[in-house]
Amino acid sequence: MKGIEDLRKIAVLGAGTMGHGIAQVLVQAGFEVVLYDLEERLCEEGKRRIEVMLEKGKTLGKVSEEDMRSALSRISTTASLDEACLGAGAVIEAAPERMEIKKEIFGRVEELVDRDCLLATNTSSLSVSEIAKDLVAPERFVGLHYFNPPPLMKLLEIVRGERSSPRILDLAREFALRQGKEPILVRDSPGFASSRLGLALGLEAVRMVEEGVASPSDIDKAMKLGYRHPMGPLELTDLVGLDVRLSIARYLSAELDEARFAPPRLLEDLVAKGRLGRKVGRGFYEWKDGRPVEGSGGLP
Ligand SMILES: NC(=O)c1ccc[n+]([C@@H]2O[C@H](COP(=O)([O-])OP(=O)(O)OC[C@H]3O[C@@H](n4cnc5c(N)ncnc54)[C@H](O)[C@@H]3O)[C@@H](O)[C@H]2O)c1
């Protein structure tokens, strides 16, 4: 089994929203990263997004010129899975949230890496045990659930699959700490810790709007000022996307508790009307320049 010192080269599979962010975290923490996607164009786009983020950090005085250059020197890209996996100490998958895609990826990866390579998925909802089910060595498989955007979010949920070994969990924890993250350990269970709890609060807030208990902005204010939440549950729902929250609600309702996570009618209606939140400029709030418009957030 590898120790943390053996985790020098990390393969990140998928260069989209999460993959490029995870790659940035890793290179800034001193790891060598190979960023893989289906086409070189997608890999390059991921790398370009990292450059933009680091440039921004430099402008804000948060990243020095030297750190930026050294971080960028540690990242390479490839559209060849063989090349990405060659000699990797760990593989982190950030491909689309579909079970068959993840299973197919790890089936191929297992043939390309050493037996003691750490294998991790960044799934936000799928069963980690199920993804690892057909692997030859499922004991080295864990969930590493990063939050968006990975360079800014401290939390890292380490998800323990049914067959993840204690040693791989220790290694994953050390790996997380080396990335400057705050790891928590969660058993493989639908919604893990973060999505399950976050959604419970979000759905209750939507039901309160539905019942006319208070306006979205007043419910959010209650949680911000009364409970010191940095953002209210409805603003957060807008930020995540109402459609995304709806699909997680359906999933948890089917997998965990039908009544508790049943999607409120209002959420279904707003999604049907295309009010998906920040990404379309309208959800519970009106959005402009990435922020809720002052005075919006009344009863829908
Ligand atoms: N977006 C979020 O806020 C968030 C947060 C936490 C976790 N996640 C999870 O991270 C994973 C990726 O999500 P995302 O938002 O980055 O998606 P995304 O669509 O932005 O990126 C996915 C990337 O994977 C690539 N891809 C497709 N098939 C592939 C394959 N077979 N092998 C490798 N790459 C492939 C796509 O070309 C794309 O670039 C999902 O499992 C998602 O649930 C997302």
Coordinates of C-alpha atoms and ligand atoms in Angstrom, one line a residue, residues 12-22 36-39 41-43 46 49 81 93-98 100-102 104-105 108 121-126 131 144-150 192 195 239-240 244, ligand 1:
V12 CA -7.7 13.8 -12.6
L13 CA -10.2 12.3 -15.0
G14 CA -12.7 14.9 -16.4
A15 CA -11.6 18.5 -16.9
G16 CA -15.0 20.2 -16.4
T17 CA -16.3 22.3 -13.5
M18 CA -14.9 20.1 -10.8
G19 CA -12.0 18.4 -12.5
H20 CA -10.2 21.6 -13.4
G21 CA -10.8 22.9 -9.9
I22 CA -9.5 19.8 -8.2
Y36 CA -7.5 13.9 -18.7
D37 CA -10.7 14.4 -20.7
L38 CA -12.2 12.8 -23.8
E39 CA -10.7 15.4 -26.2
R41 CA -9.6 20.6 -26.6
L42 CA -11.5 19.9 -23.3
C43 CA -8.2 19.3 -21.4
G46 CA -9.7 23.0 -18.2
R49 CA -9.5 27.9 -16.6
L81 CA -6.3 7.5 -20.4
E93 CA -12.5 10.8 -11.3
A94 CA -14.7 13.9 -12.0
A95 CA -16.7 12.7 -15.0
P96 CA -20.5 13.1 -15.4
E97 CA -22.8 11.9 -12.7
R98 CA -23.8 8.7 -14.3
E100 CA -22.4 3.5 -16.1
I101 CA -19.8 6.2 -17.0
K102 CA -18.1 5.9 -13.7
E104 CA -16.7 2.0 -17.2
I105 CA -13.9 4.5 -16.3
R108 CA -10.4 0.6 -17.6
T121 CA -14.6 9.3 -7.3
N122 CA -15.9 12.9 -6.8
T123 CA -19.5 11.7 -7.1
S124 CA -21.9 14.0 -5.3
S125 CA -24.7 11.5 -4.9
L126 CA -24.0 8.0 -6.4
I131 CA -19.2 2.2 -8.4
L144 CA -13.5 12.2 -2.3
H145 CA -16.3 14.7 -2.5
Y146 CA -15.0 18.2 -3.2
F147 CA -17.2 21.2 -3.1
N148 CA -17.6 23.8 -5.8
P149 CA -15.3 25.7 -6.4
P150 CA -12.7 23.3 -5.1
F192 CA -23.6 11.6 2.3
S195 CA -26.2 17.1 0.5
L239 CA -27.0 29.2 -6.5
V240 CA -27.0 25.4 -6.8
V244 CA -30.2 20.3 -9.5
Ligands
LIG1 N1 -20.7 20.8 -10.2 C1 -20.7 20.7 -8.8 O1 -21.1 21.6 -8.1 C2 -20.3 19.4 -8.2 C3 -19.9 19.4 -6.8 C4 -19.4 18.2 -6.3 C5 -19.3 17.1 -7.0 N2 -19.7 17.1 -8.3 C6 -19.6 15.9 -9.1 O2 -18.4 16.0 -9.9 C7 -18.5 15.2 -11.1 C8 -18.3 16.1 -12.3 O3 -19.2 17.2 -12.3 P1 -18.9 18.5 -13.1 O4 -19.9 19.5 -12.5 O5 -17.5 18.8 -13.0 O6 -19.3 18.1 -14.5 P2 -18.9 18.7 -15.9 O7 -20.0 18.3 -16.9 O8 -18.6 20.2 -15.8 O9 -17.5 18.0 -16.3 C9 -17.5 16.6 -16.6 C10 -16.3 16.4 -17.6 O10 -16.2 15.0 -17.7 C11 -15.8 14.8 -19.1 N3 -16.1 13.4 -19.4 C12 -17.2 12.8 -20.0 N4 -17.1 11.5 -20.1 C13 -15.9 11.2 -19.6 C14 -15.1 10.0 -19.4 N5 -15.6 8.8 -19.8 N6 -13.9 10.1 -18.8 C15 -13.4 11.2 -18.4 N7 -14.1 12.4 -18.5 C16 -15.3 12.4 -19.1 C17 -16.7 15.8 -19.9 O11 -16.1 16.0 -21.2 C18 -16.6 17.0 -19.0 O12 -15.5 17.8 -19.3 C19 -19.9 14.6 -11.0 O13 -19.9 13.3 -10.5 C20 -20.7 15.6 -10.1 O14 -21.7 15.0 -9.4 C21 -20.1 18.3 -8.9

